[in-house]
Coordinates of C-alpha atoms in Angstrom, one line a residue:
X1 CA -21.2 98.5 -32.6
X2 CA -22.1 99.9 -29.1
X3 CA -24.6 102.8 -29.1
X4 CA -24.6 106.0 -27.0
X5 CA -26.4 105.5 -23.4
X6 CA -28.4 108.5 -23.9
X7 CA -29.7 107.8 -27.1
X8 CA -31.8 104.7 -25.6
X9 CA -34.2 104.6 -22.4
X10 CA -34.8 101.7 -20.2
X11 CA -38.2 99.9 -21.4
X12 CA -40.0 99.5 -17.9
X13 CA -41.6 95.9 -19.2
X14 CA -38.7 94.5 -20.4
X15 CA -35.6 95.7 -18.6
X16 CA -33.1 94.2 -21.2
X17 CA -34.1 95.7 -24.0
X18 CA -33.5 99.6 -24.8
X19 CA -35.7 102.2 -26.1
X20 CA -34.6 104.5 -29.0
X21 CA -34.9 107.8 -26.8
X22 CA -33.7 110.4 -30.0
X23 CA -37.0 112.3 -31.7
X24 CA -37.4 113.7 -35.0
X25 CA -39.7 116.9 -34.7
X26 CA -40.2 118.1 -38.5
X27 CA -42.1 121.4 -38.7
X28 CA -41.7 124.6 -41.0
X29 CA -43.0 126.2 -37.6
X30 CA -40.4 127.3 -35.6
X31 CA -42.3 127.8 -32.5
X32 CA -43.9 124.4 -32.9
X33 CA -40.6 122.8 -33.2
X34 CA -39.4 124.9 -29.9
X35 CA -42.5 123.8 -28.1
X36 CA -42.3 120.2 -28.7
X37 CA -38.9 120.1 -28.0
X38 CA -39.3 121.3 -24.7
X39 CA -42.2 119.0 -23.4
X40 CA -39.9 115.8 -24.8
X41 CA -37.0 116.9 -23.3
X42 CA -38.8 117.2 -19.9
X43 CA -39.6 113.5 -20.1
X44 CA -35.7 112.2 -21.3
X45 CA -35.6 112.3 -24.8
X46 CA -33.2 113.5 -26.7
X47 CA -34.8 115.7 -29.6
X48 CA -33.7 116.2 -32.9
X49 CA -35.4 119.3 -35.7
X50 CA -36.1 119.8 -38.8
X51 CA -37.6 122.8 -39.9
X52 CA -39.0 120.5 -43.9
X53 CA -38.8 117.3 -45.2
X54 CA -35.2 117.7 -47.2
X55 CA -33.5 118.5 -43.8
X56 CA -35.7 115.4 -42.8
X57 CA -34.3 113.2 -44.4
X58 CA -30.8 114.2 -44.2
X59 CA -31.0 113.9 -40.7
X60 CA -33.1 110.1 -40.5
X61 CA -31.2 107.4 -39.2
X62 CA -31.5 104.6 -37.5
X63 CA -31.4 105.9 -34.3
X64 CA -34.2 107.9 -34.8
X65 CA -37.2 106.6 -32.2
X66 CA -39.7 108.2 -34.3
X67 CA -40.5 110.7 -36.0
X68 CA -43.2 113.8 -35.7
X69 CA -44.2 115.4 -38.9
X70 CA -46.0 118.0 -39.9
X71 CA -47.7 117.7 -43.4
X72 CA -47.2 121.4 -44.5
X73 CA -43.7 122.0 -45.1
X74 CA -41.5 124.4 -48.3
X75 CA -38.9 122.2 -49.9
X76 CA -40.3 118.9 -49.0
X77 CA -43.9 118.2 -47.8
X78 CA -44.8 115.9 -45.3
X79 CA -46.2 113.2 -47.9
X80 CA -43.2 112.8 -49.6
X81 CA -41.3 112.6 -46.3
X82 CA -43.5 110.2 -45.6
X83 CA -43.1 107.8 -48.6
X84 CA -39.3 108.2 -48.1
X85 CA -39.0 107.2 -44.5
X86 CA -41.2 104.3 -45.1
X87 CA -39.1 103.4 -47.8
X88 CA -36.1 103.2 -46.2
X89 CA -36.8 103.0 -42.3
X90 CA -40.2 100.7 -42.1
X91 CA -39.5 100.3 -38.7
X92 CA -39.3 104.0 -37.7
X93 CA -43.2 105.1 -36.4
X94 CA -44.5 108.6 -38.1
X95 CA -47.0 110.6 -36.0
X96 CA -48.8 113.1 -38.5
X97 CA -49.1 116.8 -37.0
X98 CA -51.8 118.6 -38.9
X99 CA -54.3 121.3 -38.5
X100 CA -58.1 120.3 -38.1
X101 CA -59.3 121.2 -41.7
X102 CA -56.6 118.5 -42.9
X103 CA -57.3 115.7 -41.5
X104 CA -58.2 114.0 -44.5
X105 CA -54.8 114.5 -45.8
X106 CA -54.1 112.9 -42.3
X107 CA -56.0 110.2 -42.4
X108 CA -54.1 109.0 -46.0
X109 CA -51.4 109.6 -44.7
X110 CA -51.9 106.8 -42.6
X111 CA -52.9 104.6 -45.7
X112 CA -48.9 105.2 -46.8
X113 CA -48.2 103.9 -43.2
X114 CA -48.2 106.6 -41.0
X115 CA -48.7 105.6 -37.1
X116 CA -51.3 107.8 -35.8
X117 CA -51.9 112.0 -36.5
X118 CA -53.0 114.6 -33.9
X119 CA -54.2 117.9 -35.2
X120 CA -53.2 121.8 -34.3
X121 CA -53.8 122.8 -32.0
X122 CA -52.8 119.9 -29.6
X123 CA -52.3 119.2 -25.8
X124 CA -48.7 118.0 -25.1
X125 CA -50.0 115.0 -23.0
X126 CA -51.7 113.7 -26.0
X127 CA -48.2 113.9 -27.7
X128 CA -46.6 112.5 -24.9
X129 CA -49.0 109.4 -24.6
X130 CA -48.6 109.0 -28.6
X131 CA -45.1 109.0 -28.3
X132 CA -45.3 106.4 -25.6
X133 CA -47.4 104.1 -27.7
X134 CA -45.4 104.6 -30.8
X135 CA -42.1 103.8 -29.2
X136 CA -43.6 100.5 -27.5
X137 CA -45.3 99.5 -30.8
X138 CA -41.8 99.6 -32.6
X139 CA -40.0 97.8 -29.7
X140 CA -42.8 95.1 -29.3
X141 CA -42.1 94.6 -33.5
X142 CA -38.1 94.6 -32.7
X143 CA -39.1 91.7 -29.9
X144 CA -41.4 89.9 -32.3
X145 CA -38.9 89.7 -35.1
X146 CA -36.0 88.7 -33.2
X147 CA -38.6 85.9 -32.2
X148 CA -39.5 84.9 -35.3
X149 CA -35.4 84.6 -36.9
X150 CA -34.8 82.6 -33.9
X151 CA -37.8 80.3 -35.1
X152 CA -36.5 80.6 -37.9
X153 CA -32.8 79.4 -36.9
X154 CA -34.6 76.4 -34.9
X155 CA -36.5 75.3 -37.8
X156 CA -33.5 75.3 -40.3
X157 CA -31.3 73.6 -37.3
X158 CA -34.5 70.5 -37.0
X159 CA -34.4 70.3 -40.8
X160 CA -30.4 69.7 -40.6
X161 CA -31.3 67.0 -38.2
X162 CA -33.9 65.6 -39.5
X163 CA -31.8 65.7 -42.9
X164 CA -29.2 63.8 -40.7
X165 CA -31.4 61.7 -39.5
X166 CA -33.3 60.6 -43.0
X167 CA -29.5 60.1 -44.5
X168 CA -27.9 57.4 -41.4
X169 CA -31.2 56.2 -40.7
X170 CA -34.1 56.6 -42.8
X171 CA -32.6 56.1 -46.0
X172 CA -30.8 52.8 -47.8
X173 CA -27.5 54.4 -48.6
X174 CA -25.2 52.0 -50.5
X175 CA -26.2 48.5 -50.6
X176 CA -23.8 45.4 -51.5
X177 CA -25.0 44.2 -55.1
X178 CA -26.8 41.0 -55.9
X179 CA -25.7 39.7 -59.3
X180 CA -28.8 39.4 -60.9
X181 CA -30.7 43.0 -60.0
X182 CA -29.6 46.3 -60.7
X183 CA -30.9 48.7 -58.2
X184 CA -31.1 52.7 -58.3
X185 CA -32.8 55.3 -55.9
X186 CA -32.9 58.6 -55.8
X187 CA -33.9 61.1 -52.5
X188 CA -34.9 64.8 -52.7
X189 CA -35.9 66.0 -49.3
X190 CA -39.2 68.6 -48.6
X191 CA -38.8 71.9 -47.6
X192 CA -40.4 70.0 -44.7
X193 CA -39.2 66.9 -42.7
X194 CA -41.3 63.5 -43.7
X195 CA -41.0 60.1 -42.3
X196 CA -40.3 58.5 -45.8
X197 CA -37.9 55.5 -45.0
X198 CA -36.5 52.6 -47.3
X199 CA -33.9 49.6 -47.3
X200 CA -32.6 46.9 -48.7
X201 CA -31.7 43.3 -47.2
X202 CA -29.7 40.9 -49.2
X203 CA -31.2 37.8 -47.4
X204 CA -29.4 35.0 -49.5
X205 CA -27.3 34.6 -52.4
X206 CA -30.1 34.7 -54.6
X207 CA -32.6 36.6 -52.9
X208 CA -32.8 40.2 -51.7
X209 CA -35.5 42.1 -49.6
X210 CA -36.5 45.9 -50.1
X211 CA -38.7 48.0 -47.8
X212 CA -40.2 51.2 -49.0
X213 CA -42.4 52.9 -46.6
X214 CA -43.9 56.4 -45.3
X215 CA -45.0 57.1 -41.7
X216 CA -48.2 59.8 -41.5
X217 CA -47.0 62.8 -40.2
X218 CA -44.8 65.6 -40.4
X219 CA -41.2 66.5 -38.8
X220 CA -38.6 64.9 -36.7
X221 CA -41.7 62.6 -34.7
X222 CA -42.0 61.3 -38.2
X223 CA -38.8 60.9 -39.2
X224 CA -37.9 59.0 -35.8
X225 CA -40.5 56.8 -36.5
X226 CA -39.5 56.1 -39.7
X227 CA -36.0 55.0 -38.0
X228 CA -37.8 52.7 -35.8
X229 CA -39.6 50.9 -37.7
X230 CA -36.3 50.2 -39.8
X231 CA -34.3 49.3 -36.8
X232 CA -37.5 46.6 -36.0
X233 CA -37.7 45.0 -39.5
X234 CA -33.6 44.2 -39.5
X235 CA -33.6 42.8 -36.0
X236 CA -37.2 40.8 -36.9
X237 CA -35.5 39.1 -39.7
X238 CA -32.4 38.5 -38.2
X239 CA -34.1 37.0 -35.2
X240 CA -36.6 35.2 -37.3
X241 CA -34.0 33.7 -40.0
X242 CA -31.9 32.3 -36.6
X243 CA -35.5 30.5 -35.5
X244 CA -36.2 29.0 -38.7
X245 CA -32.4 27.8 -39.0
X246 CA -31.1 27.0 -42.9
X247 CA -34.5 25.3 -43.8
X248 CA -36.2 28.4 -45.0
X249 CA -36.4 31.7 -44.9
X250 CA -39.0 33.6 -42.9
X251 CA -41.6 35.1 -45.6
X252 CA -42.6 38.4 -46.2
X253 CA -46.1 38.3 -44.6
X254 CA -44.8 36.9 -41.5
X255 CA -41.8 39.6 -40.8
X256 CA -44.7 41.9 -41.4
X257 CA -46.8 41.0 -38.7
X258 CA -44.2 40.4 -36.5
X259 CA -43.0 44.3 -36.8
X260 CA -46.9 45.3 -36.8
X261 CA -47.1 43.4 -33.1
X262 CA -44.1 45.2 -31.9
X263 CA -45.0 48.4 -33.1
X264 CA -48.4 48.5 -32.5
X265 CA -48.7 49.8 -29.0
X266 CA -46.5 52.9 -29.9
X267 CA -48.1 53.7 -32.9
X268 CA -51.2 53.6 -31.2
X269 CA -50.0 55.9 -28.4
X270 CA -48.3 58.2 -31.4
X271 CA -51.8 58.2 -32.8
X272 CA -50.1 57.2 -36.2
X273 CA -49.8 54.6 -38.7
X274 CA -47.3 54.1 -41.7
X275 CA -47.5 52.3 -45.5
X276 CA -45.5 50.1 -46.6
X277 CA -43.9 47.8 -49.5
X278 CA -42.0 44.4 -48.4
X279 CA -40.9 42.9 -51.8
X280 CA -38.9 39.8 -51.8
X281 CA -37.3 39.5 -55.2
X282 CA -36.4 35.5 -55.4
X283 CA -33.7 35.0 -59.0
X284 CA -34.0 31.4 -58.6
X285 CA -37.6 31.2 -58.3
X286 CA -38.2 34.8 -61.0
X287 CA -40.8 35.2 -57.9
X288 CA -41.3 38.6 -55.9
X289 CA -43.3 37.8 -53.0
X290 CA -44.9 41.4 -52.5
X291 CA -46.6 42.6 -49.5
X292 CA -48.6 46.0 -49.8
X293 CA -49.9 47.7 -47.0
X294 CA -51.7 50.5 -48.3
X295 CA -48.2 52.3 -50.3
X296 CA -48.4 53.8 -53.6
X297 CA -49.1 51.1 -56.2
X298 CA -45.6 49.4 -57.3
X299 CA -45.4 49.7 -61.4
X300 CA -44.3 46.1 -62.7
X301 CA -43.0 46.7 -66.2
X302 CA -43.0 43.9 -68.3
X303 CA -39.9 43.4 -71.0
X304 CA -41.5 40.4 -72.8
X305 CA -45.1 42.6 -74.4
X306 CA -43.9 46.2 -72.9
X307 CA -46.3 46.8 -70.9
X308 CA -46.8 47.7 -67.4
X309 CA -49.5 46.3 -64.4
X310 CA -50.0 48.2 -61.0
X311 CA -49.0 45.8 -57.8
X312 CA -51.5 46.6 -55.0
X313 CA -52.5 44.7 -52.4
X314 CA -55.2 44.0 -49.9
X315 CA -54.3 45.2 -46.1
X316 CA -54.3 47.8 -44.0
X317 CA -50.9 50.0 -43.2
X318 CA -49.2 49.0 -39.8
X319 CA -50.5 51.1 -36.9
X320 CA -54.4 50.0 -37.8
X321 CA -55.9 47.9 -34.8
X322 CA -57.5 44.6 -35.6
X323 CA -55.0 43.2 -37.7
X324 CA -53.7 39.5 -37.0
X325 CA -52.5 38.6 -40.5
X326 CA -51.1 40.8 -43.3
X327 CA -51.7 38.7 -46.9
X328 CA -48.8 38.2 -49.8
X329 CA -48.9 37.9 -53.3
X330 CA -46.9 36.0 -55.9
X331 CA -45.4 37.8 -59.2
X332 CA -43.5 36.0 -61.1
X333 CA -40.6 38.1 -63.4
X334 CA -38.8 37.9 -65.9
X335 CA -35.1 39.0 -67.4
X336 CA -35.1 42.3 -68.2
X337 CA -38.5 43.2 -66.3
X338 CA -38.4 46.2 -63.7
X339 CA -40.6 47.9 -60.6
X340 CA -40.4 50.5 -59.7
X341 CA -41.6 51.8 -56.1
X342 CA -42.0 55.3 -55.0
X343 CA -43.6 58.0 -52.6
X344 CA -46.4 60.1 -52.7
X345 CA -44.1 62.9 -53.3
X346 CA -44.0 62.0 -56.7
X347 CA -47.6 61.5 -57.9
X348 CA -48.9 64.6 -55.4
X349 CA -46.7 67.5 -57.4
X350 CA -48.6 69.9 -59.4
X351 CA -48.1 72.3 -62.1
X352 CA -49.3 75.8 -62.3
X353 CA -52.8 75.0 -62.9
X354 CA -53.0 72.6 -59.7
X355 CA -53.0 69.8 -61.6
X356 CA -51.1 66.5 -60.3
X357 CA -49.0 64.6 -62.0
X358 CA -50.8 61.3 -61.0
X359 CA -50.1 57.4 -61.4
X360 CA -51.4 57.5 -64.9
X361 CA -48.4 59.8 -66.5
X362 CA -45.6 58.3 -63.7
X363 CA -46.8 54.4 -65.1
X364 CA -46.4 55.7 -68.8
X365 CA -43.1 57.3 -68.0
X366 CA -41.6 54.2 -67.1
X367 CA -43.2 52.4 -69.8
X368 CA -41.3 54.8 -72.1
X369 CA -37.8 54.9 -70.0
X370 CA -38.0 51.3 -68.7
X371 CA -34.7 50.5 -71.0
X372 CA -32.3 53.0 -69.0
X373 CA -30.1 51.6 -66.0
X374 CA -32.0 52.5 -62.7
X375 CA -30.0 55.1 -61.6
X376 CA -30.4 56.6 -64.8
X377 CA -34.0 56.6 -64.6
X378 CA -34.9 57.6 -61.1
X379 CA -32.6 60.8 -62.1
X380 CA -34.9 61.8 -65.0
X381 CA -38.0 60.6 -63.3
X382 CA -37.3 63.7 -61.3
X383 CA -36.2 65.9 -64.1
X384 CA -39.4 65.1 -65.7
X385 CA -41.6 66.4 -62.8
X386 CA -39.5 68.9 -62.1
X387 CA -40.6 70.1 -65.2
X388 CA -44.1 69.7 -64.6
X389 CA -44.2 71.5 -62.0
X390 CA -41.9 74.1 -62.6
X391 CA -40.3 73.8 -59.3
X392 CA -38.0 71.5 -57.2
X393 CA -39.3 72.4 -54.3
X394 CA -42.2 69.9 -53.1
X395 CA -44.6 69.7 -49.9
X396 CA -43.2 66.2 -49.5
X397 CA -40.1 64.1 -49.8
X398 CA -39.1 62.9 -53.0
X399 CA -38.6 58.9 -53.0
X400 CA -38.2 56.4 -55.8
X401 CA -36.5 53.0 -55.4
X402 CA -36.2 51.2 -59.1
X403 CA -35.3 47.5 -59.5
X404 CA -34.4 46.0 -62.7
X405 CA -33.8 42.3 -63.3
X406 CA -30.4 41.8 -65.2
X407 CA -30.3 38.2 -64.9
X408 CA -27.0 36.5 -65.8
X409 CA -26.3 33.5 -67.9
X410 CA -26.8 30.0 -66.7
X411 CA -26.2 27.0 -67.7
X412 CA -29.5 25.6 -66.3
X413 CA -31.4 23.7 -69.0
X414 CA -33.9 25.7 -71.3
X415 CA -37.5 25.5 -69.9
X416 CA -39.1 23.3 -72.4
X417 CA -41.6 25.2 -74.5
X418 CA -44.6 24.6 -77.2
X419 CA -46.8 26.2 -79.0
X420 CA -50.5 25.8 -80.3
X421 CA -53.3 27.8 -82.4
X422 CA -56.6 27.0 -82.6
X423 CA -59.8 28.5 -83.7
X424 CA -61.9 30.2 -81.4
X425 CA -64.3 27.4 -81.3
X426 CA -66.0 25.5 -78.1
X427 CA -65.3 22.5 -80.3
X428 CA -61.2 23.1 -79.8
X429 CA -61.2 22.8 -76.3
X430 CA -60.3 18.9 -76.2
X431 CA -57.3 20.1 -78.6
X432 CA -56.6 22.4 -75.7
X433 CA -57.0 19.5 -72.8
X434 CA -54.6 17.2 -74.8
X435 CA -52.4 19.9 -76.0
X436 CA -51.9 20.8 -71.6
X437 CA -51.9 16.6 -71.2
X438 CA -48.6 16.4 -73.5
X439 CA -47.1 19.3 -71.8
X440 CA -47.4 17.9 -68.4
X441 CA -46.6 14.6 -69.4
X442 CA -43.0 15.9 -70.2
X443 CA -42.4 16.9 -67.0
X444 CA -40.5 14.3 -64.6
X445 CA -41.8 12.1 -62.7
X446 CA -44.5 12.7 -60.0
X447 CA -43.7 16.2 -60.1
X448 CA -47.6 16.6 -61.4
X449 CA -50.6 14.2 -60.2
X450 CA -53.6 14.0 -62.9
X451 CA -55.7 15.7 -60.2
X452 CA -53.1 18.4 -60.7
X453 CA -53.0 18.4 -64.6
X454 CA -57.1 18.5 -64.0
X455 CA -57.1 21.2 -62.6
X456 CA -54.7 23.0 -65.3
X457 CA -57.0 21.5 -67.8
X458 CA -60.2 23.1 -66.3
X459 CA -58.6 25.8 -65.8
X460 CA -57.1 26.3 -69.4
X461 CA -60.7 25.7 -70.3
X462 CA -62.6 29.1 -68.0
X463 CA -59.5 31.2 -70.1
X464 CA -60.6 29.8 -73.6
X465 CA -64.2 29.9 -73.4
X466 CA -63.4 33.6 -71.7
X467 CA -62.0 34.5 -75.1
X468 CA -64.5 33.1 -77.2
X469 CA -67.2 34.3 -75.7
X470 CA -66.4 37.9 -74.3
X471 CA -63.5 38.9 -76.0
X472 CA -64.5 37.6 -79.9
X473 CA -67.9 37.7 -78.4
X474 CA -68.7 34.5 -80.4
X475 CA -67.4 35.7 -84.3
X476 CA -66.6 32.8 -86.3
X477 CA -62.7 32.5 -87.8
X478 CA -60.7 34.7 -84.4
X479 CA -57.6 32.6 -83.8
X480 CA -56.2 31.9 -80.3
X481 CA -52.4 31.5 -79.3
X482 CA -50.9 29.4 -76.5
X483 CA -47.8 29.2 -75.4
X484 CA -46.8 26.7 -72.4
X485 CA -43.2 27.1 -71.1
X486 CA -42.3 24.5 -68.2
X487 CA -39.5 24.0 -66.0
X488 CA -38.4 21.8 -62.9
X489 CA -40.1 25.1 -60.6
X490 CA -43.4 25.8 -62.8
X491 CA -45.7 25.7 -65.6
X492 CA -46.4 29.6 -67.6
X493 CA -49.2 29.1 -70.2
X494 CA -49.7 32.3 -72.1
X495 CA -52.9 33.0 -73.7
X496 CA -53.0 35.4 -76.9
X497 CA -56.2 37.1 -78.5
X498 CA -57.2 40.0 -80.6
X499 CA -60.1 40.6 -79.9
X500 CA -61.9 43.4 -77.0
X501 CA -59.8 43.7 -73.9
X502 CA -61.1 42.5 -71.0
X503 CA -62.1 45.0 -68.1
X504 CA -62.1 43.5 -64.6
X505 CA -64.2 46.1 -63.3
X506 CA -67.1 44.7 -65.5
X507 CA -67.0 41.3 -64.5
X508 CA -70.0 40.1 -62.1
X509 CA -68.9 38.5 -59.0
X510 CA -70.3 35.0 -58.8
X511 CA -73.2 34.4 -56.9
X512 CA -73.1 31.1 -54.6
X513 CA -76.7 30.1 -53.3
X514 CA -77.2 27.8 -56.3
X515 CA -79.8 30.0 -58.2
X516 CA -77.1 30.5 -61.0
X517 CA -75.0 27.5 -62.7
X518 CA -72.2 29.9 -64.5
X519 CA -70.7 33.0 -64.5
X520 CA -67.7 30.9 -61.9
X521 CA -64.7 31.0 -64.3
X522 CA -62.5 34.2 -63.3
X523 CA -63.0 32.7 -59.5
X524 CA -62.0 29.2 -61.0
X525 CA -58.8 30.8 -62.7
X526 CA -58.2 33.1 -59.9
X527 CA -57.8 30.4 -56.9
X528 CA -56.6 27.5 -58.8
X529 CA -53.9 29.2 -60.7
X530 CA -50.8 30.5 -58.1
X531 CA -50.8 33.5 -60.6
X532 CA -53.1 35.0 -62.6
X533 CA -52.0 38.3 -65.5
X534 CA -54.1 39.9 -68.3
X535 CA -52.9 42.4 -70.1
X536 CA -52.6 44.4 -74.0
X537 CA -50.2 45.6 -76.0
X538 CA -50.0 48.2 -78.2
X539 CA -50.4 46.4 -81.1
X540 CA -54.6 45.2 -79.3
X541 CA -52.6 41.8 -78.8
X542 CA -54.5 40.4 -75.5
X543 CA -52.7 37.7 -72.5
X544 CA -53.9 36.1 -70.0
X545 CA -51.1 34.5 -68.2
X546 CA -51.2 31.9 -65.6
X547 CA -48.7 30.2 -63.3
X548 CA -49.0 27.0 -61.8
X549 CA -45.8 26.5 -59.6
X550 CA -44.1 23.3 -59.0
X551 CA -42.4 23.5 -55.5
X552 CA -43.0 24.7 -52.4
X553 CA -42.2 28.7 -52.5
X554 CA -40.9 30.4 -49.5

């Protein structure tokens, strides 16, 4: 609605912003009202008069620029009138008029939101100066509010843009399904715009690559860098695959290094980096090739033992200088296993006490719900964290990807399997070595030479010795169960015992200066077998699993 020009004055500082010129004078003295009206009208103001608070309440509106209010009046006093104005018209400045011995009451009025006060008798110039200052303050307040509204609108626009960026460039969207893998994902955007990203690449009929990353920082710059990273991974994967031809796929560590080399200059200029998981699922070999670059530890649920292990690499995030290689780790998996990738938005969600949801709580939740379909698992994980935090809004994006191994039935040859049960006695080691020899001899000719067989026997001996001396603490009469499984591709050995749980953190590092002849067992195991894993189930059964690959992986 267009305002009457007479109700507004020109603001010399901001000509395009009109100043409300209607002043409401509230005083029970007709002399005071008339006196103020005369001086204010000479300065171009429109003056509305009220003899008490009750009349003032009936006249007040947003068209009033300022109120001059006496404290002591009949019907409704100035304090009651002030409270009404503050509650219903908080932007209208109120100047209190009082006698000198009522200054304390005027100060109290200012606590209720009065702009200032003057005492009777007053100088009209003092009144005019206060009126001008009050109107100027109101104009500045309204101008600030408009600027804030424009900023809020700009922020909403930025978030809307970033949301489209995330949906179209950062997040995986719908993917072609790989037979043998079930995939679930979920992303819930935070109030802020973050740099979470992930994608899936079907690199072979039996092979799927997954990337999950998080750019340091917030806002559109982080989102754009995440989108750029995704583009680089797609481009590098395509380029290296063309170079290698049909002989083999480029290794994940090679892909990550190439992307890092291509983006390091850009990330240095932006003074940023991003964490990353690059995971290749090889269904033919039942093998995960995993490059971790400072990302949240991936949860690996083992269906055979109903246990979880946390996958963590040794690489720094991409963007850190001085990195000339990235190391991948190889992790065998079985049918029914599940891998859960996630961003820090999950573990850093807080409850009302300020406690984090945390990695331990998340791991337990995944273990207890791993039987669910991946998409359902992602959804109930979100619901569980919302219930924990009592909020659906977090400071970081909520991003998770669940990958479940669901291998189809095949006509492939059943792996050769045999078991051996021995007592926890060092005299049983010869029997264990013979058991290993028989398992290896059953393989096709030329698959394993005598030197490789001896290495498998050495690893088995070291594991047995560790169980006898540390898990069972040398106590006699305990049993150790060994299960061996072999295929054309690998030999997997499981050593089961029911002793003390093995704790990696307490294991001393080997000393190579010649001063000691023992303490090398774990080092030998870790550097001889292709894959080593320790776990313990809810019944107290320990399992040491070692894998030896019979064919070159990659």
